[in-house]
mmCIF file of C-alpha atoms and ligand atoms in Angstrom:
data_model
loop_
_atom_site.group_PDB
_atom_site.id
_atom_site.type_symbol
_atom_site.label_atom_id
_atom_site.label_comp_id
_atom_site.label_asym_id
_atom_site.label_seq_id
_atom_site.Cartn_x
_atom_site.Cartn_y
_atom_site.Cartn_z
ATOM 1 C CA UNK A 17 -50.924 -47.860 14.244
ATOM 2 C CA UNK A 18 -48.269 -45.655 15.894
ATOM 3 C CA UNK A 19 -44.391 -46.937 16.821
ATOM 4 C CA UNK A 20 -44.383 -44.959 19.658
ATOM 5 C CA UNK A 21 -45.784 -47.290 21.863
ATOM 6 C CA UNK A 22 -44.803 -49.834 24.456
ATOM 7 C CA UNK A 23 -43.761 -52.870 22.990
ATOM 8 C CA UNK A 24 -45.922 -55.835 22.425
ATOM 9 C CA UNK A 25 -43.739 -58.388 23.589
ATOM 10 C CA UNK A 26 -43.851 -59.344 26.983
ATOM 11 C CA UNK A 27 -41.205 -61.166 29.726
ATOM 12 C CA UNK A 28 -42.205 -64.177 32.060
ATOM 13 C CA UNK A 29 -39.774 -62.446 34.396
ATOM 14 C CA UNK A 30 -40.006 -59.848 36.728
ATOM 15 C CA UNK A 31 -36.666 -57.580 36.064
ATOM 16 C CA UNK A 32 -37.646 -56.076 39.709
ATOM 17 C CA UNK A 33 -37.353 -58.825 41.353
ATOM 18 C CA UNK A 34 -34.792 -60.026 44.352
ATOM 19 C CA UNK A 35 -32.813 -63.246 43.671
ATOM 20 C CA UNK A 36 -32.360 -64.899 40.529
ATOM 21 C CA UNK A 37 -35.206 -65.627 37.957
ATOM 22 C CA UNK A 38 -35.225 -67.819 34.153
ATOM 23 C CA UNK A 39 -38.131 -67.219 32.016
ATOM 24 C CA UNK A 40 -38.493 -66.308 27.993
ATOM 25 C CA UNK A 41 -39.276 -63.107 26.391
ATOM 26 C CA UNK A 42 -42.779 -64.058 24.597
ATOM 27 C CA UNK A 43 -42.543 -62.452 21.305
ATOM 28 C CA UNK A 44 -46.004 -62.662 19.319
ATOM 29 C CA UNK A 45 -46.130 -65.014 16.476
ATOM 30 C CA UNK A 46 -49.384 -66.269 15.336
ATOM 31 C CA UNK A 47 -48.487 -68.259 11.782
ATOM 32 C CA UNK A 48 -50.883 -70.525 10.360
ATOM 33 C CA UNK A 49 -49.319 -73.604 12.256
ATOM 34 C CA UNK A 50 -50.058 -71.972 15.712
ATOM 35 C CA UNK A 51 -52.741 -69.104 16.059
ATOM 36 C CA UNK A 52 -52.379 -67.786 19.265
ATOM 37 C CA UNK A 53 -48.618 -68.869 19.594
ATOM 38 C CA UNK A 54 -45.326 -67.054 20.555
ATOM 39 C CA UNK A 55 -41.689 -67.275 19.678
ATOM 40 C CA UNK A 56 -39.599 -67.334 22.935
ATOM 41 C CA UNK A 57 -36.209 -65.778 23.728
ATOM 42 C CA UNK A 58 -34.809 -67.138 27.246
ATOM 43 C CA UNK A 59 -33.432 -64.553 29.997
ATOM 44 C CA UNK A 60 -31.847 -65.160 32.822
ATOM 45 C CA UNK A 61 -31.963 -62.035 35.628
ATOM 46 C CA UNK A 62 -29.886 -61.919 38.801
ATOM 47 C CA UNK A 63 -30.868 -59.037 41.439
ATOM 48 C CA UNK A 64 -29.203 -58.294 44.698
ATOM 49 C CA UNK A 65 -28.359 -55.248 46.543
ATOM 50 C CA UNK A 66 -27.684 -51.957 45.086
ATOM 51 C CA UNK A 67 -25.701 -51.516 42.457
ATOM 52 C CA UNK A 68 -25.769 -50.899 38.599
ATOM 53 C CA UNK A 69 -27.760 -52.914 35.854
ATOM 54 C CA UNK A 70 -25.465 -55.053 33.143
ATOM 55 C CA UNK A 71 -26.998 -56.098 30.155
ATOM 56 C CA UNK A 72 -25.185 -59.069 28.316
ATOM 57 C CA UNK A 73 -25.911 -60.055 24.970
ATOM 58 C CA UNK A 74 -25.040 -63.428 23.014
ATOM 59 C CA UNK A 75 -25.821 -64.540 19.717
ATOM 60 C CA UNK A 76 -27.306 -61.119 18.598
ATOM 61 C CA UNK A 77 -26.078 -63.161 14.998
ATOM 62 C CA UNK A 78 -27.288 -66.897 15.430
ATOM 63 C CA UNK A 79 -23.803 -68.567 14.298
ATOM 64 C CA UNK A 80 -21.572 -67.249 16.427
ATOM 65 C CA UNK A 81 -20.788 -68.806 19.443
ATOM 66 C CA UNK A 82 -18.083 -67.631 21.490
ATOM 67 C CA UNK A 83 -20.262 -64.760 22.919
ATOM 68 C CA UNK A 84 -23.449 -67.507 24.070
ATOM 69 C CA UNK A 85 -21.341 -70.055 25.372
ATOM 70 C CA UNK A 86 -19.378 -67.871 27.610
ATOM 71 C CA UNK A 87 -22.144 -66.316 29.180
ATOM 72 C CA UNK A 88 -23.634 -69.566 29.698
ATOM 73 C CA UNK A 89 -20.596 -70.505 31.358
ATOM 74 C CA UNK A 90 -20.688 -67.654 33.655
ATOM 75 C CA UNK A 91 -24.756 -67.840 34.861
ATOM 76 C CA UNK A 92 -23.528 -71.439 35.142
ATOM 77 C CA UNK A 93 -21.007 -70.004 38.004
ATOM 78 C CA UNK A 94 -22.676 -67.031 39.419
ATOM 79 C CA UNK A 95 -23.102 -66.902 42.922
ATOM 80 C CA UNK A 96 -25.851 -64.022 43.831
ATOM 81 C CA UNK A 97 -24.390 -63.388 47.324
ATOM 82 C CA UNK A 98 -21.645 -61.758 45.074
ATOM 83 C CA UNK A 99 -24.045 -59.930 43.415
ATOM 84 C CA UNK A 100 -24.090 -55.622 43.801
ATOM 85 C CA UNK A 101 -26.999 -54.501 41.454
ATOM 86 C CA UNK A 102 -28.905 -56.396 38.395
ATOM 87 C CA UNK A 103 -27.510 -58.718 35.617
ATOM 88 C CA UNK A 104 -29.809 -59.248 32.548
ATOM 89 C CA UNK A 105 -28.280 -61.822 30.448
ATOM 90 C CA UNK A 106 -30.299 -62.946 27.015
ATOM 91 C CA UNK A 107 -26.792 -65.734 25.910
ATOM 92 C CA UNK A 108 -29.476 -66.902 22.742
ATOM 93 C CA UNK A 109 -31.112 -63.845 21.821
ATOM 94 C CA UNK A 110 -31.496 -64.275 18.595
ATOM 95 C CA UNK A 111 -32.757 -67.879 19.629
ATOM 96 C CA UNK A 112 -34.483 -68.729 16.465
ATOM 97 C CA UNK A 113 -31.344 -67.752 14.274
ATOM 98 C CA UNK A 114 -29.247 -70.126 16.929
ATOM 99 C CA UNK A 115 -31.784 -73.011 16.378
ATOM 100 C CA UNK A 116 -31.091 -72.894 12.683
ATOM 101 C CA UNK A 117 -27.501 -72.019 12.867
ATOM 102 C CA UNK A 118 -28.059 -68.870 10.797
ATOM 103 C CA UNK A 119 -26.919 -65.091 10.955
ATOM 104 C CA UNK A 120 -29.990 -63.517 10.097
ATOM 105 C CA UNK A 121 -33.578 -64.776 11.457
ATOM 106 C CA UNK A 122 -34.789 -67.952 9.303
ATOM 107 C CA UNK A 123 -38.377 -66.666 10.823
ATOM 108 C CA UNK A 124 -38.378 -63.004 8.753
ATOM 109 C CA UNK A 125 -34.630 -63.052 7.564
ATOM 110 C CA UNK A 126 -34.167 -60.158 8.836
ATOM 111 C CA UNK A 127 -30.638 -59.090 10.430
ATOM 112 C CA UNK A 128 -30.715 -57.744 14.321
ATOM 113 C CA UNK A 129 -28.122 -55.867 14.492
ATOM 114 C CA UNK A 130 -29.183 -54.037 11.520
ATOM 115 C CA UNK A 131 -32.779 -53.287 12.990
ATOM 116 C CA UNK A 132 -32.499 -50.734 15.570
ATOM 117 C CA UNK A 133 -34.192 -49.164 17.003
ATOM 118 C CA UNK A 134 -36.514 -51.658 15.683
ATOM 119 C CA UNK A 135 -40.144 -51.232 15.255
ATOM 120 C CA UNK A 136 -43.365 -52.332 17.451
ATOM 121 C CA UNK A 137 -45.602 -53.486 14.978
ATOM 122 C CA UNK A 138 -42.668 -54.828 12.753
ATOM 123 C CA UNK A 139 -41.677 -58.477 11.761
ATOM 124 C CA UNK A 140 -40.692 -61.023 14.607
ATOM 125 C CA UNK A 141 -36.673 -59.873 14.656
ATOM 126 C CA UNK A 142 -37.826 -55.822 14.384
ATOM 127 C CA UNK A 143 -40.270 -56.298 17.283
ATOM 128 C CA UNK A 144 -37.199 -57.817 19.746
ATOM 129 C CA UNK A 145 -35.211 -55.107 18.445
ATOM 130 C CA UNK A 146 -37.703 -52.529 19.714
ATOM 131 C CA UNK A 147 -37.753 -54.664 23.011
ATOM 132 C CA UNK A 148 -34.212 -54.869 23.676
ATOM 133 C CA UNK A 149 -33.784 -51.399 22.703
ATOM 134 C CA UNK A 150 -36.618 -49.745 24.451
ATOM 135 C CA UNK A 151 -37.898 -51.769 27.631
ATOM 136 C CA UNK A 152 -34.147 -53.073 28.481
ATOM 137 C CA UNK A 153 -31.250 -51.305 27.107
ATOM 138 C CA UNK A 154 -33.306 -47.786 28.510
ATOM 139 C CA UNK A 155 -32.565 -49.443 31.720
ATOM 140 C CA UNK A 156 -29.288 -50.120 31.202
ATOM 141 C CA UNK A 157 -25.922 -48.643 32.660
ATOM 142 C CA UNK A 158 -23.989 -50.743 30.596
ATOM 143 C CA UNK A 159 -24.560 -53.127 27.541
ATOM 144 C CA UNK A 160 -22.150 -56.068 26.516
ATOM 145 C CA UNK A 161 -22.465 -58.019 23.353
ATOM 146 C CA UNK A 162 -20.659 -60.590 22.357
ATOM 147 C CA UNK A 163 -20.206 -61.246 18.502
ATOM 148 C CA UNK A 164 -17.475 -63.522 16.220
ATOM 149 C CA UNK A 165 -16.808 -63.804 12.347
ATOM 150 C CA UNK A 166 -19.978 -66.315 11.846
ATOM 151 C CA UNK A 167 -19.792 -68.632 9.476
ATOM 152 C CA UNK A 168 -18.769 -66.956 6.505
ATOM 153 C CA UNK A 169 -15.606 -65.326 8.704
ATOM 154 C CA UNK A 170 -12.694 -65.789 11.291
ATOM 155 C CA UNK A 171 -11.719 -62.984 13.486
ATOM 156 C CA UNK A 172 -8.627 -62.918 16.359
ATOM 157 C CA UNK A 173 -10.420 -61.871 19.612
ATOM 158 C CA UNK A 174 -10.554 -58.453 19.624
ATOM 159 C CA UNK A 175 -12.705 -55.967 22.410
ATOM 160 C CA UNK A 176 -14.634 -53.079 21.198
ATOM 161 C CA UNK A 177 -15.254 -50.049 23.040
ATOM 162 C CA UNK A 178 -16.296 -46.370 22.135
ATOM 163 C CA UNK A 179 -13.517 -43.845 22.101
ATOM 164 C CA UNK A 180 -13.891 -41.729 25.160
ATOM 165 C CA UNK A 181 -14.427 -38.297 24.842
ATOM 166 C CA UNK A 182 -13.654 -36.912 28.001
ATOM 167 C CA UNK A 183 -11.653 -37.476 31.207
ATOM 168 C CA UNK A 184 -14.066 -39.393 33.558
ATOM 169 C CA UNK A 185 -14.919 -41.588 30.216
ATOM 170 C CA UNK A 186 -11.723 -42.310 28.997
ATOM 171 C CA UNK A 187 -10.508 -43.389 32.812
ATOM 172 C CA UNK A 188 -13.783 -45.667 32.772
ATOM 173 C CA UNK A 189 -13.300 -47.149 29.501
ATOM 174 C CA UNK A 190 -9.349 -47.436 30.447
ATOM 175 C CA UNK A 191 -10.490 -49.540 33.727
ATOM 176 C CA UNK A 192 -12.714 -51.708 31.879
ATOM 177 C CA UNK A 193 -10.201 -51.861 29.109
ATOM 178 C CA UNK A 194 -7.450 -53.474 31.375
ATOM 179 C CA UNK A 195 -9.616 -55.680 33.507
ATOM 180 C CA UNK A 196 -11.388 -57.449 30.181
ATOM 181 C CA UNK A 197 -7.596 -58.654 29.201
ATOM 182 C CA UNK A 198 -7.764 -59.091 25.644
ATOM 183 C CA UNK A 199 -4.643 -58.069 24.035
ATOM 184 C CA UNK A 200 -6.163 -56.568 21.147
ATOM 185 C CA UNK A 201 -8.862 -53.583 21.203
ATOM 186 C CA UNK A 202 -10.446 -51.108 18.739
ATOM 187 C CA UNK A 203 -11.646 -47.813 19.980
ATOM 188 C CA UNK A 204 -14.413 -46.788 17.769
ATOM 189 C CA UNK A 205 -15.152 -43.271 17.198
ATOM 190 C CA UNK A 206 -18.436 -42.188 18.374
ATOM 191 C CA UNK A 207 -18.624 -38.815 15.925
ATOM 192 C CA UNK A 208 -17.083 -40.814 12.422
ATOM 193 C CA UNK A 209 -19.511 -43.782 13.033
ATOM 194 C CA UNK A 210 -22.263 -43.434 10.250
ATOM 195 C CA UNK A 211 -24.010 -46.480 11.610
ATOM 196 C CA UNK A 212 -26.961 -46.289 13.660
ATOM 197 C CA UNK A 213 -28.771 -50.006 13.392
ATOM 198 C CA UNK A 214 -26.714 -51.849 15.823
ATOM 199 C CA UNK A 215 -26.428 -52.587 19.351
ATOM 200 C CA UNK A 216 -24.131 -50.358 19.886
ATOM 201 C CA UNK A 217 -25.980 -47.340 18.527
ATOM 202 C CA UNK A 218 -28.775 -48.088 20.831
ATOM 203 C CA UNK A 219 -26.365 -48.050 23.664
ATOM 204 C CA UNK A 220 -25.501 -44.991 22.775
ATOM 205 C CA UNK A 221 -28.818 -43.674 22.046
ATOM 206 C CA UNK A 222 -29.643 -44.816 25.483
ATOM 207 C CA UNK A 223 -26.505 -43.746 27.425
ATOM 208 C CA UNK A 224 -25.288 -46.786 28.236
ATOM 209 C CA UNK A 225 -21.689 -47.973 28.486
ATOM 210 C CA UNK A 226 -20.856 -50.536 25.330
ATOM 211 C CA UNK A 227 -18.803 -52.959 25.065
ATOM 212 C CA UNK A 228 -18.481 -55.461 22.599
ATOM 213 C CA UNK A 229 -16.268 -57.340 19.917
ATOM 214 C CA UNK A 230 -14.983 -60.152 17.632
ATOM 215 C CA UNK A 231 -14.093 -63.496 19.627
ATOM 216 C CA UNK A 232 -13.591 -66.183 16.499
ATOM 217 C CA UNK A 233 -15.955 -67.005 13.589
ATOM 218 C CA UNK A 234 -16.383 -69.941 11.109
ATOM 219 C CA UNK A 235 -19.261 -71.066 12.738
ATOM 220 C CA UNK A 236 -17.084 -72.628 15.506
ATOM 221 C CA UNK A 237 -16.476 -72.190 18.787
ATOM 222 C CA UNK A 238 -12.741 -71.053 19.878
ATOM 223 C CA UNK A 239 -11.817 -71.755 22.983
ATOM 224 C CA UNK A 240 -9.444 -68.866 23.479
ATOM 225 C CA UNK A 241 -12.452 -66.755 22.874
ATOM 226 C CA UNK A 242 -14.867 -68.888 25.522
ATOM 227 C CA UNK A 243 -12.578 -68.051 27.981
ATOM 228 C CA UNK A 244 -12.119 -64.345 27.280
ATOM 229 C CA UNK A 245 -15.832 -63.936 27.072
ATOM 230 C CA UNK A 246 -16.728 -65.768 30.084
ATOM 231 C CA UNK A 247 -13.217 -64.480 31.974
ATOM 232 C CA UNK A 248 -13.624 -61.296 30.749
ATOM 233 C CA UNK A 249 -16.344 -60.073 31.705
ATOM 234 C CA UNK A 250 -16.417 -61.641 35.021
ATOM 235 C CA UNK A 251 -13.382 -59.115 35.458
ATOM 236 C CA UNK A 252 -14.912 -56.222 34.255
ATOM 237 C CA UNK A 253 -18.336 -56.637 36.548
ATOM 238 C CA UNK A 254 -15.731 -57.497 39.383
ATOM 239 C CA UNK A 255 -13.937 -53.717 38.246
ATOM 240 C CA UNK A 256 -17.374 -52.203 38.302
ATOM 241 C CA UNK A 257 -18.058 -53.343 41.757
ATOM 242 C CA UNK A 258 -21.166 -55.570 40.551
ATOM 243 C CA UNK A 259 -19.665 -58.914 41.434
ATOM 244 C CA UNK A 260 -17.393 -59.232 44.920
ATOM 245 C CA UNK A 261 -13.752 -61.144 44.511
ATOM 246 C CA UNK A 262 -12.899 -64.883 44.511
ATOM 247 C CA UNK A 263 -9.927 -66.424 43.559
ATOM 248 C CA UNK A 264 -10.529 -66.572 39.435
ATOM 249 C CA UNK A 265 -11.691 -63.107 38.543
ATOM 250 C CA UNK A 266 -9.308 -61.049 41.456
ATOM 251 C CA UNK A 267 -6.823 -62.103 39.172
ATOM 252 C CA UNK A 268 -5.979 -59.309 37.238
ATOM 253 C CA UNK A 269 -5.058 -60.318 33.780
ATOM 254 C CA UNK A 270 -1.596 -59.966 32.144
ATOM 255 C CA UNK A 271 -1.482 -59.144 28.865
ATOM 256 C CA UNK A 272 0.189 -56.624 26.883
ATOM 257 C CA UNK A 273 -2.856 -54.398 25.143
ATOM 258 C CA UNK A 274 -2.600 -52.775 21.417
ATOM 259 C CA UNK A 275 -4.947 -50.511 20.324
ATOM 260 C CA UNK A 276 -6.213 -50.607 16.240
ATOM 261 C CA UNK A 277 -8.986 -49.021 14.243
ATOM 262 C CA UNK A 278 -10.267 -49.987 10.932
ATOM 263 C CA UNK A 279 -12.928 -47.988 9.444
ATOM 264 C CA UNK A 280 -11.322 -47.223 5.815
ATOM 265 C CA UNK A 281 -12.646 -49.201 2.459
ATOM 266 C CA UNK A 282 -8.701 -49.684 2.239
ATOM 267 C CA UNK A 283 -8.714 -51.494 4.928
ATOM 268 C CA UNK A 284 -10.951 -54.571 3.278
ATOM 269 C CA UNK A 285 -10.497 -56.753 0.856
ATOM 270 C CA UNK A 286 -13.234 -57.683 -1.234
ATOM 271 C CA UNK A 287 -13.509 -60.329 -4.005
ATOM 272 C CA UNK A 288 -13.492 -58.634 -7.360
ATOM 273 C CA UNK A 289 -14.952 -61.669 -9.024
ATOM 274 C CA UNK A 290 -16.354 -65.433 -8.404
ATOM 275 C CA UNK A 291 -14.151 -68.259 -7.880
ATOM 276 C CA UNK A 292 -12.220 -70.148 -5.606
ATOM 277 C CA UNK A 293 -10.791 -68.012 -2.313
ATOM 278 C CA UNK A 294 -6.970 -69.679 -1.904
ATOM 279 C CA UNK A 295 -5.964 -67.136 1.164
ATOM 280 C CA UNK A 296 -1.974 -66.336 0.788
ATOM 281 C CA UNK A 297 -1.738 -65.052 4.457
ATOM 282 C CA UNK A 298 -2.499 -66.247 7.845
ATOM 283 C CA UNK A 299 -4.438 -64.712 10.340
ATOM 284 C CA UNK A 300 -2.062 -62.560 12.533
ATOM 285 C CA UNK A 301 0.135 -61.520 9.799
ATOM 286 C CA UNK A 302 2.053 -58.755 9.626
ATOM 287 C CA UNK A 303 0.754 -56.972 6.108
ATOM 288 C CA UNK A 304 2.297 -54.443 3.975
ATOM 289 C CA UNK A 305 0.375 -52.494 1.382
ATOM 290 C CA UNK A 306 0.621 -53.855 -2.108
ATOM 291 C CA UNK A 307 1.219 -57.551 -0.633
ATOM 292 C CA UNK A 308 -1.105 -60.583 -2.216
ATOM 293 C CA UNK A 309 -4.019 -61.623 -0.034
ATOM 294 C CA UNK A 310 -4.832 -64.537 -2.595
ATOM 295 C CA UNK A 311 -5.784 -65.560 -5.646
ATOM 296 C CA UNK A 312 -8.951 -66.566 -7.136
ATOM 297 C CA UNK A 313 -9.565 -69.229 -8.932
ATOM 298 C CA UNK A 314 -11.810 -69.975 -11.849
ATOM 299 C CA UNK A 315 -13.137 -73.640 -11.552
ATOM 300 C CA UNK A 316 -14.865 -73.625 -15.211
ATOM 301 C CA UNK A 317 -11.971 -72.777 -16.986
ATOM 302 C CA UNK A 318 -9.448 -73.906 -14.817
ATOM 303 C CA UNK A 319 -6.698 -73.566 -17.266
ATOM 304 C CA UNK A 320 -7.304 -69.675 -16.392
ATOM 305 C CA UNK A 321 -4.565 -67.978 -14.357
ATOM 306 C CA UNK A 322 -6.056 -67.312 -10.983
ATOM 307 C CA UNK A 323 -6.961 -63.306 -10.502
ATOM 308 C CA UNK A 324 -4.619 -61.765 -8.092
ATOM 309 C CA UNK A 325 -6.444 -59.852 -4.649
ATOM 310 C CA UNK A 326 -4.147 -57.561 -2.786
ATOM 311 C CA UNK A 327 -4.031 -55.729 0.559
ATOM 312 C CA UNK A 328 -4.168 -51.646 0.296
ATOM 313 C CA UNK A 329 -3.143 -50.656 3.183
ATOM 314 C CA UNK A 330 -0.377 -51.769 5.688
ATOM 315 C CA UNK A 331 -1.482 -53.637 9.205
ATOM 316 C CA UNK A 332 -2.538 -56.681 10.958
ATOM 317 C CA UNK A 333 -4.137 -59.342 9.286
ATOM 318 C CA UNK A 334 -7.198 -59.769 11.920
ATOM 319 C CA UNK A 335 -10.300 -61.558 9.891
ATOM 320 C CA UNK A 336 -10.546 -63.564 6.477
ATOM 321 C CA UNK A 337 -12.942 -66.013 4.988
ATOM 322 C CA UNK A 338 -12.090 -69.566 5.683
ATOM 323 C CA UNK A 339 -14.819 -70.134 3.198
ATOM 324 C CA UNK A 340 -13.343 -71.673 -0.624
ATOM 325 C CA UNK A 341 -16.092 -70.191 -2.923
ATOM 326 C CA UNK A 342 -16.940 -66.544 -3.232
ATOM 327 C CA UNK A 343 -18.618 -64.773 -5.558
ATOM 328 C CA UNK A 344 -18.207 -61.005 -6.577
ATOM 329 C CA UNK A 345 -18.409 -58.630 -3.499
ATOM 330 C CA UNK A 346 -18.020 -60.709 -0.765
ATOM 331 C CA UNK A 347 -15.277 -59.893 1.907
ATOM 332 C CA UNK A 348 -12.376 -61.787 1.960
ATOM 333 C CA UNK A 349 -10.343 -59.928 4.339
ATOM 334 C CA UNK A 350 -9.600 -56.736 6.501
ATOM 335 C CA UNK A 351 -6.788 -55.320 8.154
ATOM 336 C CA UNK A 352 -6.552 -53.902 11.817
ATOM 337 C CA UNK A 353 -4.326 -50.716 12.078
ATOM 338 C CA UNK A 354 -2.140 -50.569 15.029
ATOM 339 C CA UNK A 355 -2.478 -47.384 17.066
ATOM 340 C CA UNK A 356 0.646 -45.208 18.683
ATOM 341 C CA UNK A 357 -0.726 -45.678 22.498
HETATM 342 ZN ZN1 LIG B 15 -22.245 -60.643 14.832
#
């Protein structure tokens, strides 16, 4: 068996095709329940005209939600007459994960974004990997998904895209930048970035355009991040020239934009031991190095006194876990750093 060629997983839909078209990805499952059965991922494809092809991704981690629901919100709205080129939108494509309300797959528990490039003969969450990466991302000019804390974390909405290296880059990534509208965004850089399982690394790989980014967490939905998802990006493919005006997404939106980074082990806070999290910050704090990001408490011997956690480095409180029990090595924090613009 070789990995080198074309995936087994095949697509009710034409992605050719004129107009707009809903059908599954059919990815091969035969289990002793069902022999000749398949586990299927929806997509949604709009074509029309000429213009360049937009792949949006939701629920690449099965409990977070922001990122689905606001690209169901926009196919929900889309008018193809707008249309200028090809929208491939998978809102639930890690659909078993979703079912089960899970990060990981419950089918292979395997995680998706930690799969690429994926593999062609590998387990149910490796094959779609391979798929996205090599049948739809290859035919990508740009690649959006949407991700949030999960359950196990709460971000602010915050946009990621790559850190341009050069002039015609940096005044694309500037326009996009502006027209999404969220107030916070992290430029990640392309050359210190070790990691090469995600999303975004196949983007790259490919040469698309990536844009992604943290829109709540705790295995809720927020509303604020809803709206910039859906809003968003209906701005951006309106910058891009893929989607003609209306009224909601001419509107440019107003918002005063700060850039941060985080990328440093400082930046984190990580349980040192089990116990109960009691956070001593709030989510949009101001920090300062050396200040207390909790305690943690010790519910056998609660006549203990809780074990201080502090914060290393100065910045912006941006994530924590809303969850009460940890246990040694799980993240209970991290900071974003503010850039000089
Ligand atoms: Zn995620």
């Amino acid at each position: 068996m070789t990995d080198s060629g074309k995936s087994l997983i095949t697509a009710t839909v034409n992605f050719d095709k004129g107009g707009i078209q809903t059908g599954f990805l059919r990815i091969p499952h035969s289990v002793d329940r069902s022999a000749y059965g398949y586990l299927p991922i929806p997509v949604f494809v709009a074509v029309n005209g000429e213009g360049p092809t937009v792949l949006m991704l939701g629920a690449n981690h099965g409990d977070e939600y922001e990122g689905p629901i606001g690209l169901m919100h926009l196919l929900h709205g889309l008018a193809l007459e707008r249309l200028q080129g090809r929208l491939i939108v998978l809102p639930t494509l890690n659909l078993p994960a979703v079912l089960a309300g899970t990060r990981t797959s419950p089918i292979d528990k395997v995680n998706l974004n930690r799969s690429f490039p994926g593999k062609r003969h590998g387990t149910p969450t490796e094959m779609l990997a391979h798929y996205i990466e090599t049948e739809l991302i290859s035919q990508a000019d740009f690649v959006f998904d949407f991700h949030s804390g999960g359950k196990t974390l709460s971000y602010l909405p915050i946009l990621f895209v790559l850190r341009p290296t050069d002039a015609a880059s940096q005044s694309l990534t500037d326009r996009i930048v502006r027209a999404f509208g969220c107030e916070r965004v992290r430029y990640i850089d392309q050359l210190a970035f070790n990691e090469d399982r995600t999303s975004g690394a196949a983007a790259r790989r490919r040469g698309a355009v990536f844009l992604s980014g943290e829109f709540g967490g705790c295995g809720s939905v927020s509303k604020e991040g809803v709206t910039l998802v859906e809003q968003g990006t209906l701005r951006v493919l309106h910058e891009l020239g893929v989607l003609g005006a209306d009224d909601e997404i001419s509107r440019p939106a107003l918002v005063n934009i700060q850039s941060f980074n985080y990328s440093r082990a400082e930046h984190y806070v990580y349980a040192p031991r089990g116990g109960l999290f009691e956070p001593s910050f709030s989510l949009g704090d101001s920090i300062v190095a050396g200040q207390r990001a909790g305690f943690i408490h010790d519910p056998a011997e609660p006549w203990n006194a809780p074990r201080e956690v502090l914060f290393q480095a100065d910045g912006l409180a941006i994530c924590y876990r809303p969850l009460a029990h940890v246990e040694a090595g799980d993240c209970l924090a991290h900071l974003a750093i503010p850039e000089a613009s």
